[in-house]
């Protein structure tokens, strides 16, 4: 059996404390050699907490690396317990990085909120067609399960883009139309989350004002005005100048030009 160089023997009660050996060809630094690093790394593997997410060979290599780095960077000879602690810290840091990259919380060992959303959307170098394909298939599977009354309000709103005009096309007032639209959206969500608790409605239909302003009282850009703005941009005019002329924010106008938000419908003749 090989005796550890840094452990006192049990032969006698009074043994001198372990001291680094004289520098020789087998010594790395401060009297420690490769055999010492091997034993210290194995001790760190047994004591480390991050063992659920790492296999033994990964823990060993991580601890060995952490111990070697601590040994070589120490200005004074470190004790074996200090090196074991450095190896354990390296294992725990690596374990936290692994579970975080996998989207698992190190506290609850459950998937973290927003992990899938980030890697499926924000973290992708190019958009995936999977979401669009799934949504189109689900739409037509749900569409024929909806009552005719619900399908009619969806089609009217999609065709006219304005609740007032859509309600008039169906021969009903605005309040009746919005009531049916809310019921239709709830029915759609029930089918979408079939077998699960449906999510709440995350958006409501925004009713355009008839005084030339948006819902927040600011000037709005209509469909025809957006075409004029595109023409001015094609001629080389800056977004800042155009936004100042229409009294809107430059960032909002840029989103409108990129198609990230929709323009308001044109006002009817005589409306003010």
PDB file of N, CA and C in Angstrom, residues 112-196:
ATOM      1  N   UNK A 112     -35.898  26.028 -16.278  1.00  0.00           N
ATOM      2  CA  UNK A 112     -35.993  27.448 -15.974  1.00  0.00           C
ATOM      3  C   UNK A 112     -36.973  28.135 -16.923  1.00  0.00           C
ATOM      4  N   UNK A 113     -37.652  29.154 -16.392  1.00  0.00           N
ATOM      5  CA  UNK A 113     -38.603  29.908 -17.204  1.00  0.00           C
ATOM      6  C   UNK A 113     -37.866  30.682 -18.289  1.00  0.00           C
ATOM      7  N   UNK A 114     -38.403  30.665 -19.486  1.00  0.00           N
ATOM      8  CA  UNK A 114     -37.831  31.418 -20.598  1.00  0.00           C
ATOM      9  C   UNK A 114     -36.703  30.727 -21.327  1.00  0.00           C
ATOM     10  N   UNK A 115     -36.259  29.536 -20.860  1.00  0.00           N
ATOM     11  CA  UNK A 115     -35.124  28.876 -21.511  1.00  0.00           C
ATOM     12  C   UNK A 115     -35.470  28.458 -22.940  1.00  0.00           C
ATOM     13  N   UNK A 116     -36.610  27.757 -23.080  1.00  0.00           N
ATOM     14  CA  UNK A 116     -36.990  27.299 -24.420  1.00  0.00           C
ATOM     15  C   UNK A 116     -37.299  28.475 -25.327  1.00  0.00           C
ATOM     16  N   UNK A 117     -37.941  29.514 -24.776  1.00  0.00           N
ATOM     17  CA  UNK A 117     -38.256  30.675 -25.600  1.00  0.00           C
ATOM     18  C   UNK A 117     -36.989  31.330 -26.141  1.00  0.00           C
ATOM     19  N   UNK A 118     -35.937  31.386 -25.323  1.00  0.00           N
ATOM     20  CA  UNK A 118     -34.693  32.017 -25.779  1.00  0.00           C
ATOM     21  C   UNK A 118     -34.028  31.200 -26.882  1.00  0.00           C
ATOM     22  N   UNK A 119     -33.858  29.884 -26.657  1.00  0.00           N
ATOM     23  CA  UNK A 119     -33.126  29.077 -27.619  1.00  0.00           C
ATOM     24  C   UNK A 119     -33.939  28.790 -28.875  1.00  0.00           C
ATOM     25  N   UNK A 120     -35.263  28.821 -28.786  1.00  0.00           N
ATOM     26  CA  UNK A 120     -36.093  28.569 -29.955  1.00  0.00           C
ATOM     27  C   UNK A 120     -36.257  29.811 -30.825  1.00  0.00           C
ATOM     28  N   UNK A 121     -36.136  30.990 -30.226  1.00  0.00           N
ATOM     29  CA  UNK A 121     -36.392  32.215 -30.980  1.00  0.00           C
ATOM     30  C   UNK A 121     -35.174  33.139 -30.981  1.00  0.00           C
ATOM     31  N   UNK A 122     -34.821  33.696 -29.813  1.00  0.00           N
ATOM     32  CA  UNK A 122     -33.752  34.695 -29.777  1.00  0.00           C
ATOM     33  C   UNK A 122     -32.382  34.089 -30.036  1.00  0.00           C
ATOM     34  N   UNK A 123     -32.164  32.844 -29.622  1.00  0.00           N
ATOM     35  CA  UNK A 123     -30.850  32.243 -29.753  1.00  0.00           C
ATOM     36  C   UNK A 123     -30.573  31.579 -31.076  1.00  0.00           C
ATOM     37  N   UNK A 124     -31.531  31.496 -31.965  1.00  0.00           N
ATOM     38  CA  UNK A 124     -31.319  30.828 -33.251  1.00  0.00           C
ATOM     39  C   UNK A 124     -30.635  31.765 -34.243  1.00  0.00           C
ATOM     40  N   UNK A 125     -29.629  31.278 -34.973  1.00  0.00           N
ATOM     41  CA  UNK A 125     -29.027  32.135 -35.999  1.00  0.00           C
ATOM     42  C   UNK A 125     -29.978  32.402 -37.159  1.00  0.00           C
ATOM     43  N   UNK A 126     -30.855  31.440 -37.460  1.00  0.00           N
ATOM     44  CA  UNK A 126     -31.874  31.615 -38.505  1.00  0.00           C
ATOM     45  C   UNK A 126     -33.207  31.110 -37.968  1.00  0.00           C
ATOM     46  N   UNK A 127     -34.314  31.708 -38.364  1.00  0.00           N
ATOM     47  CA  UNK A 127     -35.623  31.256 -37.870  1.00  0.00           C
ATOM     48  C   UNK A 127     -35.956  29.847 -38.344  1.00  0.00           C
ATOM     49  N   UNK A 128     -36.649  29.112 -37.499  1.00  0.00           N
ATOM     50  CA  UNK A 128     -37.041  27.747 -37.832  1.00  0.00           C
ATOM     51  C   UNK A 128     -38.455  27.737 -38.423  1.00  0.00           C
ATOM     52  N   UNK A 129     -38.703  26.914 -39.435  1.00  0.00           N
ATOM     53  CA  UNK A 129     -40.061  26.840 -40.011  1.00  0.00           C
ATOM     54  C   UNK A 129     -41.002  26.005 -39.163  1.00  0.00           C
ATOM     55  N   UNK A 130     -40.499  25.387 -38.089  1.00  0.00           N
ATOM     56  CA  UNK A 130     -41.323  24.452 -37.323  1.00  0.00           C
ATOM     57  C   UNK A 130     -42.535  25.130 -36.712  1.00  0.00           C
ATOM     58  N   UNK A 131     -42.330  26.303 -36.091  1.00  0.00           N
ATOM     59  CA  UNK A 131     -43.433  26.979 -35.405  1.00  0.00           C
ATOM     60  C   UNK A 131     -44.518  27.353 -36.394  1.00  0.00           C
ATOM     61  N   UNK A 132     -44.129  27.882 -37.546  1.00  0.00           N
ATOM     62  CA  UNK A 132     -45.120  28.303 -38.543  1.00  0.00           C
ATOM     63  C   UNK A 132     -45.901  27.102 -39.087  1.00  0.00           C
ATOM     64  N   UNK A 133     -45.221  26.001 -39.308  1.00  0.00           N
ATOM     65  CA  UNK A 133     -45.896  24.802 -39.819  1.00  0.00           C
ATOM     66  C   UNK A 133     -46.891  24.268 -38.793  1.00  0.00           C
ATOM     67  N   UNK A 134     -46.462  24.206 -37.530  1.00  0.00           N
ATOM     68  CA  UNK A 134     -47.347  23.712 -36.469  1.00  0.00           C
ATOM     69  C   UNK A 134     -48.570  24.614 -36.321  1.00  0.00           C
ATOM     70  N   UNK A 135     -48.359  25.933 -36.362  1.00  0.00           N
ATOM     71  CA  UNK A 135     -49.484  26.851 -36.194  1.00  0.00           C
ATOM     72  C   UNK A 135     -50.478  26.736 -37.354  1.00  0.00           C
ATOM     73  N   UNK A 136     -49.970  26.577 -38.571  1.00  0.00           N
ATOM     74  CA  UNK A 136     -50.881  26.458 -39.711  1.00  0.00           C
ATOM     75  C   UNK A 136     -51.687  25.163 -39.647  1.00  0.00           C
ATOM     76  N   UNK A 137     -51.039  24.076 -39.271  1.00  0.00           N
ATOM     77  CA  UNK A 137     -51.767  22.816 -39.136  1.00  0.00           C
ATOM     78  C   UNK A 137     -52.812  22.894 -38.031  1.00  0.00           C
ATOM     79  N   UNK A 138     -52.414  23.477 -36.886  1.00  0.00           N
ATOM     80  CA  UNK A 138     -53.350  23.590 -35.767  1.00  0.00           C
ATOM     81  C   UNK A 138     -54.517  24.501 -36.110  1.00  0.00           C
ATOM     82  N   UNK A 139     -54.244  25.571 -36.874  1.00  0.00           N
ATOM     83  CA  UNK A 139     -55.315  26.502 -37.237  1.00  0.00           C
ATOM     84  C   UNK A 139     -56.432  25.795 -37.988  1.00  0.00           C
ATOM     85  N   UNK A 140     -56.078  25.014 -38.998  1.00  0.00           N
ATOM     86  CA  UNK A 140     -57.119  24.372 -39.798  1.00  0.00           C
ATOM     87  C   UNK A 140     -57.770  23.212 -39.064  1.00  0.00           C
ATOM     88  N   UNK A 141     -57.057  22.597 -38.136  1.00  0.00           N
ATOM     89  CA  UNK A 141     -57.686  21.561 -37.322  1.00  0.00           C
ATOM     90  C   UNK A 141     -58.721  22.153 -36.374  1.00  0.00           C
ATOM     91  N   UNK A 142     -58.430  23.351 -35.871  1.00  0.00           N
ATOM     92  CA  UNK A 142     -59.351  24.003 -34.937  1.00  0.00           C
ATOM     93  C   UNK A 142     -60.476  24.705 -35.678  1.00  0.00           C
ATOM     94  N   UNK A 143     -60.191  25.234 -36.856  1.00  0.00           N
ATOM     95  CA  UNK A 143     -61.150  26.081 -37.568  1.00  0.00           C
ATOM     96  C   UNK A 143     -62.489  25.382 -37.783  1.00  0.00           C
ATOM     97  N   UNK A 144     -62.456  24.145 -38.202  1.00  0.00           N
ATOM     98  CA  UNK A 144     -63.705  23.440 -38.508  1.00  0.00           C
ATOM     99  C   UNK A 144     -64.408  22.932 -37.257  1.00  0.00           C
ATOM    100  N   UNK A 145     -63.777  23.082 -36.098  1.00  0.00           N
ATOM    101  CA  UNK A 145     -64.437  22.719 -34.846  1.00  0.00           C
ATOM    102  C   UNK A 145     -65.158  23.906 -34.217  1.00  0.00           C
ATOM    103  N   UNK A 146     -64.926  25.116 -34.758  1.00  0.00           N
ATOM    104  CA  UNK A 146     -65.577  26.305 -34.220  1.00  0.00           C
ATOM    105  C   UNK A 146     -66.979  26.451 -34.794  1.00  0.00           C
ATOM    106  N   UNK A 147     -67.909  27.008 -34.011  1.00  0.00           N
ATOM    107  CA  UNK A 147     -69.251  27.272 -34.547  1.00  0.00           C
ATOM    108  C   UNK A 147     -69.200  28.274 -35.691  1.00  0.00           C
ATOM    109  N   UNK A 148     -70.195  28.239 -36.527  1.00  0.00           N
ATOM    110  CA  UNK A 148     -70.246  29.134 -37.683  1.00  0.00           C
ATOM    111  C   UNK A 148     -70.245  30.598 -37.248  1.00  0.00           C
ATOM    112  N   UNK A 149     -70.896  30.906 -36.143  1.00  0.00           N
ATOM    113  CA  UNK A 149     -70.955  32.287 -35.656  1.00  0.00           C
ATOM    114  C   UNK A 149     -69.560  32.795 -35.293  1.00  0.00           C
ATOM    115  N   UNK A 150     -68.750  31.937 -34.691  1.00  0.00           N
ATOM    116  CA  UNK A 150     -67.396  32.344 -34.331  1.00  0.00           C
ATOM    117  C   UNK A 150     -66.516  32.512 -35.566  1.00  0.00           C
ATOM    118  N   UNK A 151     -66.666  31.636 -36.535  1.00  0.00           N
ATOM    119  CA  UNK A 151     -65.869  31.767 -37.761  1.00  0.00           C
ATOM    120  C   UNK A 151     -66.230  33.040 -38.515  1.00  0.00           C
ATOM    121  N   UNK A 152     -67.492  33.434 -38.477  1.00  0.00           N
ATOM    122  CA  UNK A 152     -67.916  34.626 -39.214  1.00  0.00           C
ATOM    123  C   UNK A 152     -67.304  35.897 -38.629  1.00  0.00           C
ATOM    124  N   UNK A 153     -67.201  35.987 -37.295  1.00  0.00           N
ATOM    125  CA  UNK A 153     -66.605  37.199 -36.720  1.00  0.00           C
ATOM    126  C   UNK A 153     -65.102  37.235 -36.977  1.00  0.00           C
ATOM    127  N   UNK A 154     -64.452  36.096 -36.974  1.00  0.00           N
ATOM    128  CA  UNK A 154     -63.022  36.060 -37.318  1.00  0.00           C
ATOM    129  C   UNK A 154     -62.795  36.507 -38.760  1.00  0.00           C
ATOM    130  N   UNK A 155     -63.605  35.984 -39.678  1.00  0.00           N
ATOM    131  CA  UNK A 155     -63.440  36.342 -41.085  1.00  0.00           C
ATOM    132  C   UNK A 155     -63.739  37.817 -41.329  1.00  0.00           C
ATOM    133  N   UNK A 156     -64.756  38.344 -40.673  1.00  0.00           N
ATOM    134  CA  UNK A 156     -65.102  39.749 -40.862  1.00  0.00           C
ATOM    135  C   UNK A 156     -64.000  40.665 -40.352  1.00  0.00           C
ATOM    136  N   UNK A 157     -63.446  40.343 -39.194  1.00  0.00           N
ATOM    137  CA  UNK A 157     -62.376  41.177 -38.650  1.00  0.00           C
ATOM    138  C   UNK A 157     -61.120  41.080 -39.513  1.00  0.00           C
ATOM    139  N   UNK A 158     -60.821  39.889 -40.029  1.00  0.00           N
ATOM    140  CA  UNK A 158     -59.649  39.739 -40.895  1.00  0.00           C
ATOM    141  C   UNK A 158     -59.841  40.474 -42.213  1.00  0.00           C
ATOM    142  N   UNK A 159     -61.062  40.505 -42.723  1.00  0.00           N
ATOM    143  CA  UNK A 159     -61.319  41.142 -44.014  1.00  0.00           C
ATOM    144  C   UNK A 159     -61.297  42.663 -43.914  1.00  0.00           C
ATOM    145  N   UNK A 160     -61.850  43.227 -42.855  1.00  0.00           N
ATOM    146  CA  UNK A 160     -61.988  44.686 -42.752  1.00  0.00           C
ATOM    147  C   UNK A 160     -60.910  45.308 -41.869  1.00  0.00           C
ATOM    148  N   UNK A 161     -60.371  44.542 -40.918  1.00  0.00           N
ATOM    149  CA  UNK A 161     -59.335  45.079 -40.046  1.00  0.00           C
ATOM    150  C   UNK A 161     -59.823  46.112 -39.064  1.00  0.00           C
ATOM    151  N   UNK A 162     -61.101  46.338 -38.978  1.00  0.00           N
ATOM    152  CA  UNK A 162     -61.666  47.345 -38.085  1.00  0.00           C
ATOM    153  C   UNK A 162     -62.942  46.776 -37.469  1.00  0.00           C
ATOM    154  N   UNK A 163     -63.081  46.792 -36.140  1.00  0.00           N
ATOM    155  CA  UNK A 163     -64.273  46.198 -35.519  1.00  0.00           C
ATOM    156  C   UNK A 163     -65.580  46.840 -35.963  1.00  0.00           C
ATOM    157  N   UNK A 164     -65.581  48.163 -36.154  1.00  0.00           N
ATOM    158  CA  UNK A 164     -66.812  48.836 -36.576  1.00  0.00           C
ATOM    159  C   UNK A 164     -67.262  48.367 -37.957  1.00  0.00           C
ATOM    160  N   UNK A 165     -66.299  48.346 -38.903  1.00  0.00           N
ATOM    161  CA  UNK A 165     -66.655  47.918 -40.255  1.00  0.00           C
ATOM    162  C   UNK A 165     -67.024  46.443 -40.277  1.00  0.00           C
ATOM    163  N   UNK A 166     -66.329  45.628 -39.488  1.00  0.00           N
ATOM    164  CA  UNK A 166     -66.655  44.205 -39.440  1.00  0.00           C
ATOM    165  C   UNK A 166     -68.037  43.975 -38.855  1.00  0.00           C
ATOM    166  N   UNK A 167     -68.380  44.728 -37.808  1.00  0.00           N
ATOM    167  CA  UNK A 167     -69.711  44.593 -37.209  1.00  0.00           C
ATOM    168  C   UNK A 167     -70.801  45.013 -38.180  1.00  0.00           C
ATOM    169  N   UNK A 168     -70.549  46.098 -38.934  1.00  0.00           N
ATOM    170  CA  UNK A 168     -71.539  46.560 -39.910  1.00  0.00           C
ATOM    171  C   UNK A 168     -71.740  45.543 -41.021  1.00  0.00           C
ATOM    172  N   UNK A 169     -70.669  44.863 -41.420  1.00  0.00           N
ATOM    173  CA  UNK A 169     -70.805  43.869 -42.486  1.00  0.00           C
ATOM    174  C   UNK A 169     -71.644  42.674 -42.049  1.00  0.00           C
ATOM    175  N   UNK A 170     -71.676  42.414 -40.763  1.00  0.00           N
ATOM    176  CA  UNK A 170     -72.480  41.290 -40.240  1.00  0.00           C
ATOM    177  C   UNK A 170     -73.854  41.739 -39.774  1.00  0.00           C
ATOM    178  N   UNK A 171     -74.133  43.049 -39.890  1.00  0.00           N
ATOM    179  CA  UNK A 171     -75.445  43.555 -39.498  1.00  0.00           C
ATOM    180  C   UNK A 171     -75.666  43.574 -37.998  1.00  0.00           C
ATOM    181  N   UNK A 172     -74.625  43.832 -37.204  1.00  0.00           N
ATOM    182  CA  UNK A 172     -74.770  43.899 -35.753  1.00  0.00           C
ATOM    183  C   UNK A 172     -74.026  45.115 -35.240  1.00  0.00           C
ATOM    184  N   UNK A 173     -74.332  45.544 -34.007  1.00  0.00           N
ATOM    185  CA  UNK A 173     -73.649  46.707 -33.445  1.00  0.00           C
ATOM    186  C   UNK A 173     -72.277  46.314 -32.914  1.00  0.00           C
ATOM    187  N   UNK A 174     -71.508  47.337 -32.511  1.00  0.00           N
ATOM    188  CA  UNK A 174     -70.124  47.119 -32.098  1.00  0.00           C
ATOM    189  C   UNK A 174     -70.032  46.246 -30.851  1.00  0.00           C
ATOM    190  N   UNK A 175     -70.873  46.506 -29.856  1.00  0.00           N
ATOM    191  CA  UNK A 175     -70.794  45.772 -28.598  1.00  0.00           C
ATOM    192  C   UNK A 175     -71.154  44.297 -28.789  1.00  0.00           C
ATOM    193  N   UNK A 176     -72.138  44.012 -29.636  1.00  0.00           N
ATOM    194  CA  UNK A 176     -72.479  42.617 -29.915  1.00  0.00           C
ATOM    195  C   UNK A 176     -71.336  41.911 -30.627  1.00  0.00           C
ATOM    196  N   UNK A 177     -70.687  42.634 -31.531  1.00  0.00           N
ATOM    197  CA  UNK A 177     -69.582  42.039 -32.281  1.00  0.00           C
ATOM    198  C   UNK A 177     -68.411  41.715 -31.356  1.00  0.00           C
ATOM    199  N   UNK A 178     -68.017  42.671 -30.493  1.00  0.00           N
ATOM    200  CA  UNK A 178     -66.891  42.421 -29.595  1.00  0.00           C
ATOM    201  C   UNK A 178     -67.203  41.314 -28.595  1.00  0.00           C
ATOM    202  N   UNK A 179     -68.477  41.186 -28.191  1.00  0.00           N
ATOM    203  CA  UNK A 179     -68.857  40.099 -27.294  1.00  0.00           C
ATOM    204  C   UNK A 179     -68.657  38.746 -27.976  1.00  0.00           C
ATOM    205  N   UNK A 180     -69.117  38.639 -29.217  1.00  0.00           N
ATOM    206  CA  UNK A 180     -68.939  37.389 -29.952  1.00  0.00           C
ATOM    207  C   UNK A 180     -67.463  37.119 -30.263  1.00  0.00           C
ATOM    208  N   UNK A 181     -66.700  38.185 -30.519  1.00  0.00           N
ATOM    209  CA  UNK A 181     -65.288  38.018 -30.796  1.00  0.00           C
ATOM    210  C   UNK A 181     -64.553  37.475 -29.574  1.00  0.00           C
ATOM    211  N   UNK A 182     -64.894  37.976 -28.397  1.00  0.00           N
ATOM    212  CA  UNK A 182     -64.279  37.467 -27.178  1.00  0.00           C
ATOM    213  C   UNK A 182     -64.633  35.999 -26.948  1.00  0.00           C
ATOM    214  N   UNK A 183     -65.909  35.649 -27.183  1.00  0.00           N
ATOM    215  CA  UNK A 183     -66.325  34.251 -27.039  1.00  0.00           C
ATOM    216  C   UNK A 183     -65.606  33.357 -28.045  1.00  0.00           C
ATOM    217  N   UNK A 184     -65.407  33.865 -29.269  1.00  0.00           N
ATOM    218  CA  UNK A 184     -64.719  33.077 -30.293  1.00  0.00           C
ATOM    219  C   UNK A 184     -63.261  32.852 -29.932  1.00  0.00           C
ATOM    220  N   UNK A 185     -62.619  33.866 -29.377  1.00  0.00           N
ATOM    221  CA  UNK A 185     -61.225  33.709 -28.979  1.00  0.00           C
ATOM    222  C   UNK A 185     -61.089  32.700 -27.839  1.00  0.00           C
ATOM    223  N   UNK A 186     -61.992  32.753 -26.888  1.00  0.00           N
ATOM    224  CA  UNK A 186     -61.957  31.780 -25.791  1.00  0.00           C
ATOM    225  C   UNK A 186     -62.173  30.357 -26.310  1.00  0.00           C
ATOM    226  N   UNK A 187     -63.090  30.207 -27.263  1.00  0.00           N
ATOM    227  CA  UNK A 187     -63.335  28.884 -27.837  1.00  0.00           C
ATOM    228  C   UNK A 187     -62.108  28.383 -28.590  1.00  0.00           C
ATOM    229  N   UNK A 188     -61.426  29.293 -29.285  1.00  0.00           N
ATOM    230  CA  UNK A 188     -60.210  28.900 -30.008  1.00  0.00           C
ATOM    231  C   UNK A 188     -59.139  28.440 -29.029  1.00  0.00           C
ATOM    232  N   UNK A 189     -58.969  29.156 -27.924  1.00  0.00           N
ATOM    233  CA  UNK A 189     -57.955  28.782 -26.939  1.00  0.00           C
ATOM    234  C   UNK A 189     -58.293  27.450 -26.279  1.00  0.00           C
ATOM    235  N   UNK A 190     -59.573  27.184 -26.061  1.00  0.00           N
ATOM    236  CA  UNK A 190     -59.959  25.894 -25.488  1.00  0.00           C
ATOM    237  C   UNK A 190     -59.552  24.737 -26.394  1.00  0.00           C
ATOM    238  N   UNK A 191     -59.690  24.946 -27.693  1.00  0.00           N
ATOM    239  CA  UNK A 191     -59.277  23.897 -28.635  1.00  0.00           C
ATOM    240  C   UNK A 191     -57.757  23.822 -28.746  1.00  0.00           C
ATOM    241  N   UNK A 192     -57.091  24.961 -28.683  1.00  0.00           N
ATOM    242  CA  UNK A 192     -55.635  24.992 -28.806  1.00  0.00           C
ATOM    243  C   UNK A 192     -54.993  24.275 -27.620  1.00  0.00           C
ATOM    244  N   UNK A 193     -55.532  24.492 -26.416  1.00  0.00           N
ATOM    245  CA  UNK A 193     -55.004  23.859 -25.197  1.00  0.00           C
ATOM    246  C   UNK A 193     -55.852  22.658 -24.810  1.00  0.00           C
ATOM    247  N   UNK A 194     -56.262  21.878 -25.782  1.00  0.00           N
ATOM    248  CA  UNK A 194     -57.148  20.754 -25.500  1.00  0.00           C
ATOM    249  C   UNK A 194     -56.506  19.808 -24.484  1.00  0.00           C
ATOM    250  N   UNK A 195     -57.265  19.521 -23.428  1.00  0.00           N
ATOM    251  CA  UNK A 195     -56.750  18.652 -22.374  1.00  0.00           C
ATOM    252  C   UNK A 195     -55.977  19.387 -21.304  1.00  0.00           C
ATOM    253  N   UNK A 196     -55.751  20.695 -21.473  1.00  0.00           N
ATOM    254  CA  UNK A 196     -55.028  21.497 -20.500  1.00  0.00           C
ATOM    255  C   UNK A 196     -55.856  22.728 -20.141  1.00  0.00           C
TER     256      UNK A 196
END
